[in-house]
């Protein structure tokens, strides 16, 4: 796992393509600075910089810049999310457009949000996965895509902004106006009234489901906690992991989530157990 982390950190450095050029050809160098989002597949590290999508091949060390001229169906990339269970990358754009980039190189476009006629912003805030569904949190509600059919399964236009979405066991958990709500994966997503509120007052930056009942999250104060839910009784127990105000985003590994706190690398496994790995320079 440490090797994978080091490989991912390489993506933070400026690259120069190693491809050999014939005499008289132009060599084009990709220019980027800040890494806005980074995820990894078994073979590649994907990252977004300056609204452009790049990948770094772990085997060949090749840097690839994805554009509308080679692979993509839109131009200004907003965010990326990787589905480890199904081996594909979801790419969201500022227009509300969505591409699915499979590990075999196939690209499928999901333009439904972009093409929707709504009096709302079409911005996509977050994406998560469960079984065969892609859950997309937007400025106006939650859209559920059927990945195998590549079409909208449920259209939840709530007139409410859904900031974050994740899955905890068989439940979909959303953050709406700093309150958490949940719904069973077989529930009626078309209506916001189908959700049950379970907490409020937590200003979250990101959240991830760990297992059938645990939710790992980071607050705007950059403290990290776990909610241990009891969905049957509609309550939870809070577990504090990092009270420091100097924590990084949650980074998903194979079986754990990682974060930096005061330059120390920590992980949290699926049982909610925190481990210390090393001090980072």
PDB file of N, CA and C in Angstrom, residues 78-112:
ATOM      1  N   UNK A  78     -14.840  19.073 -13.918  1.00  0.00           N
ATOM      2  CA  UNK A  78     -15.078  19.599 -12.579  1.00  0.00           C
ATOM      3  C   UNK A  78     -14.565  18.660 -11.501  1.00  0.00           C
ATOM      4  N   UNK A  79     -14.806  17.329 -11.660  1.00  0.00           N
ATOM      5  CA  UNK A  79     -14.397  16.391 -10.621  1.00  0.00           C
ATOM      6  C   UNK A  79     -14.340  14.978 -11.193  1.00  0.00           C
ATOM      7  N   UNK A  80     -13.748  14.062 -10.434  1.00  0.00           N
ATOM      8  CA  UNK A  80     -13.638  12.661 -10.853  1.00  0.00           C
ATOM      9  C   UNK A  80     -13.913  11.759  -9.654  1.00  0.00           C
ATOM     10  N   UNK A  81     -14.479  10.564  -9.938  1.00  0.00           N
ATOM     11  CA  UNK A  81     -14.819   9.592  -8.902  1.00  0.00           C
ATOM     12  C   UNK A  81     -14.579   8.204  -9.489  1.00  0.00           C
ATOM     13  N   UNK A  82     -13.945   7.326  -8.700  1.00  0.00           N
ATOM     14  CA  UNK A  82     -13.625   6.003  -9.225  1.00  0.00           C
ATOM     15  C   UNK A  82     -14.435   4.922  -8.522  1.00  0.00           C
ATOM     16  N   UNK A  83     -15.030   4.022  -9.312  1.00  0.00           N
ATOM     17  CA  UNK A  83     -15.780   2.885  -8.797  1.00  0.00           C
ATOM     18  C   UNK A  83     -14.874   1.657  -8.826  1.00  0.00           C
ATOM     19  N   UNK A  84     -14.370   1.263  -7.667  1.00  0.00           N
ATOM     20  CA  UNK A  84     -13.438   0.128  -7.587  1.00  0.00           C
ATOM     21  C   UNK A  84     -14.123  -1.203  -7.864  1.00  0.00           C
ATOM     22  N   UNK A  85     -15.411  -1.288  -7.561  1.00  0.00           N
ATOM     23  CA  UNK A  85     -16.114  -2.551  -7.767  1.00  0.00           C
ATOM     24  C   UNK A  85     -16.394  -2.820  -9.242  1.00  0.00           C
ATOM     25  N   UNK A  86     -16.552  -1.766 -10.037  1.00  0.00           N
ATOM     26  CA  UNK A  86     -16.908  -1.936 -11.448  1.00  0.00           C
ATOM     27  C   UNK A  86     -15.807  -1.463 -12.402  1.00  0.00           C
ATOM     28  N   UNK A  87     -14.704  -0.948 -11.864  1.00  0.00           N
ATOM     29  CA  UNK A  87     -13.536  -0.566 -12.671  1.00  0.00           C
ATOM     30  C   UNK A  87     -13.857   0.517 -13.700  1.00  0.00           C
ATOM     31  N   UNK A  88     -14.389   1.634 -13.234  1.00  0.00           N
ATOM     32  CA  UNK A  88     -14.580   2.768 -14.140  1.00  0.00           C
ATOM     33  C   UNK A  88     -14.486   4.085 -13.381  1.00  0.00           C
ATOM     34  N   UNK A  89     -14.165   5.125 -14.142  1.00  0.00           N
ATOM     35  CA  UNK A  89     -14.024   6.473 -13.620  1.00  0.00           C
ATOM     36  C   UNK A  89     -15.213   7.304 -14.079  1.00  0.00           C
ATOM     37  N   UNK A  90     -15.845   8.012 -13.152  1.00  0.00           N
ATOM     38  CA  UNK A  90     -16.894   8.962 -13.502  1.00  0.00           C
ATOM     39  C   UNK A  90     -16.280  10.355 -13.553  1.00  0.00           C
ATOM     40  N   UNK A  91     -16.482  11.033 -14.686  1.00  0.00           N
ATOM     41  CA  UNK A  91     -15.950  12.373 -14.901  1.00  0.00           C
ATOM     42  C   UNK A  91     -17.126  13.334 -14.963  1.00  0.00           C
ATOM     43  N   UNK A  92     -17.138  14.346 -14.108  1.00  0.00           N
ATOM     44  CA  UNK A  92     -18.203  15.349 -14.146  1.00  0.00           C
ATOM     45  C   UNK A  92     -17.649  16.669 -14.675  1.00  0.00           C
ATOM     46  N   UNK A  93     -18.519  17.408 -15.360  1.00  0.00           N
ATOM     47  CA  UNK A  93     -18.133  18.673 -15.983  1.00  0.00           C
ATOM     48  C   UNK A  93     -18.953  19.821 -15.389  1.00  0.00           C
ATOM     49  N   UNK A  94     -18.467  21.031 -15.570  1.00  0.00           N
ATOM     50  CA  UNK A  94     -19.161  22.197 -15.027  1.00  0.00           C
ATOM     51  C   UNK A  94     -20.524  22.397 -15.672  1.00  0.00           C
ATOM     52  N   UNK A  95     -20.753  21.801 -16.826  1.00  0.00           N
ATOM     53  CA  UNK A  95     -22.030  21.904 -17.525  1.00  0.00           C
ATOM     54  C   UNK A  95     -23.088  20.957 -16.971  1.00  0.00           C
ATOM     55  N   UNK A  96     -22.698  20.047 -16.073  1.00  0.00           N
ATOM     56  CA  UNK A  96     -23.601  18.999 -15.612  1.00  0.00           C
ATOM     57  C   UNK A  96     -23.465  17.721 -16.427  1.00  0.00           C
ATOM     58  N   UNK A  97     -22.639  17.747 -17.440  1.00  0.00           N
ATOM     59  CA  UNK A  97     -22.404  16.564 -18.267  1.00  0.00           C
ATOM     60  C   UNK A  97     -21.600  15.527 -17.481  1.00  0.00           C
ATOM     61  N   UNK A  98     -21.723  14.251 -17.878  1.00  0.00           N
ATOM     62  CA  UNK A  98     -21.020  13.159 -17.205  1.00  0.00           C
ATOM     63  C   UNK A  98     -20.471  12.196 -18.251  1.00  0.00           C
ATOM     64  N   UNK A  99     -19.238  11.769 -18.059  1.00  0.00           N
ATOM     65  CA  UNK A  99     -18.638  10.683 -18.842  1.00  0.00           C
ATOM     66  C   UNK A  99     -18.271   9.539 -17.904  1.00  0.00           C
ATOM     67  N   UNK A 100     -18.443   8.307 -18.392  1.00  0.00           N
ATOM     68  CA  UNK A 100     -17.908   7.133 -17.713  1.00  0.00           C
ATOM     69  C   UNK A 100     -16.732   6.631 -18.535  1.00  0.00           C
ATOM     70  N   UNK A 101     -15.562   6.584 -17.927  1.00  0.00           N
ATOM     71  CA  UNK A 101     -14.357   6.085 -18.577  1.00  0.00           C
ATOM     72  C   UNK A 101     -14.007   4.734 -17.962  1.00  0.00           C
ATOM     73  N   UNK A 102     -14.230   3.666 -18.724  1.00  0.00           N
ATOM     74  CA  UNK A 102     -13.939   2.316 -18.241  1.00  0.00           C
ATOM     75  C   UNK A 102     -12.443   2.036 -18.340  1.00  0.00           C
ATOM     76  N   UNK A 103     -11.977   1.085 -17.532  1.00  0.00           N
ATOM     77  CA  UNK A 103     -10.546   0.767 -17.521  1.00  0.00           C
ATOM     78  C   UNK A 103     -10.055   0.236 -18.862  1.00  0.00           C
ATOM     79  N   UNK A 104     -10.963  -0.292 -19.683  1.00  0.00           N
ATOM     80  CA  UNK A 104     -10.558  -0.784 -21.009  1.00  0.00           C
ATOM     81  C   UNK A 104     -10.478   0.330 -22.048  1.00  0.00           C
ATOM     82  N   UNK A 105     -10.719   1.579 -21.638  1.00  0.00           N
ATOM     83  CA  UNK A 105     -10.615   2.721 -22.534  1.00  0.00           C
ATOM     84  C   UNK A 105     -11.935   3.183 -23.122  1.00  0.00           C
ATOM     85  N   UNK A 106     -12.999   2.396 -22.960  1.00  0.00           N
ATOM     86  CA  UNK A 106     -14.302   2.792 -23.501  1.00  0.00           C
ATOM     87  C   UNK A 106     -14.856   3.987 -22.728  1.00  0.00           C
ATOM     88  N   UNK A 107     -15.485   4.917 -23.446  1.00  0.00           N
ATOM     89  CA  UNK A 107     -16.098   6.093 -22.836  1.00  0.00           C
ATOM     90  C   UNK A 107     -17.584   6.110 -23.178  1.00  0.00           C
ATOM     91  N   UNK A 108     -18.428   6.278 -22.156  1.00  0.00           N
ATOM     92  CA  UNK A 108     -19.873   6.379 -22.332  1.00  0.00           C
ATOM     93  C   UNK A 108     -20.327   7.715 -21.771  1.00  0.00           C
ATOM     94  N   UNK A 109     -21.123   8.433 -22.534  1.00  0.00           N
ATOM     95  CA  UNK A 109     -21.607   9.743 -22.119  1.00  0.00           C
ATOM     96  C   UNK A 109     -22.994   9.638 -21.489  1.00  0.00           C
ATOM     97  N   UNK A 110     -23.186  10.341 -20.370  1.00  0.00           N
ATOM     98  CA  UNK A 110     -24.487  10.453 -19.701  1.00  0.00           C
ATOM     99  C   UNK A 110     -24.870  11.937 -19.679  1.00  0.00           C
ATOM    100  N   UNK A 111     -25.531  12.440 -20.721  1.00  0.00           N
ATOM    101  CA  UNK A 111     -25.792  13.875 -20.844  1.00  0.00           C
ATOM    102  C   UNK A 111     -27.104  14.332 -20.222  1.00  0.00           C
ATOM    103  N   UNK A 112     -27.801  13.472 -19.484  1.00  0.00           N
ATOM    104  CA  UNK A 112     -29.166  13.767 -19.044  1.00  0.00           C
ATOM    105  C   UNK A 112     -29.262  15.031 -18.189  1.00  0.00           C
TER     106      UNK A 112
END
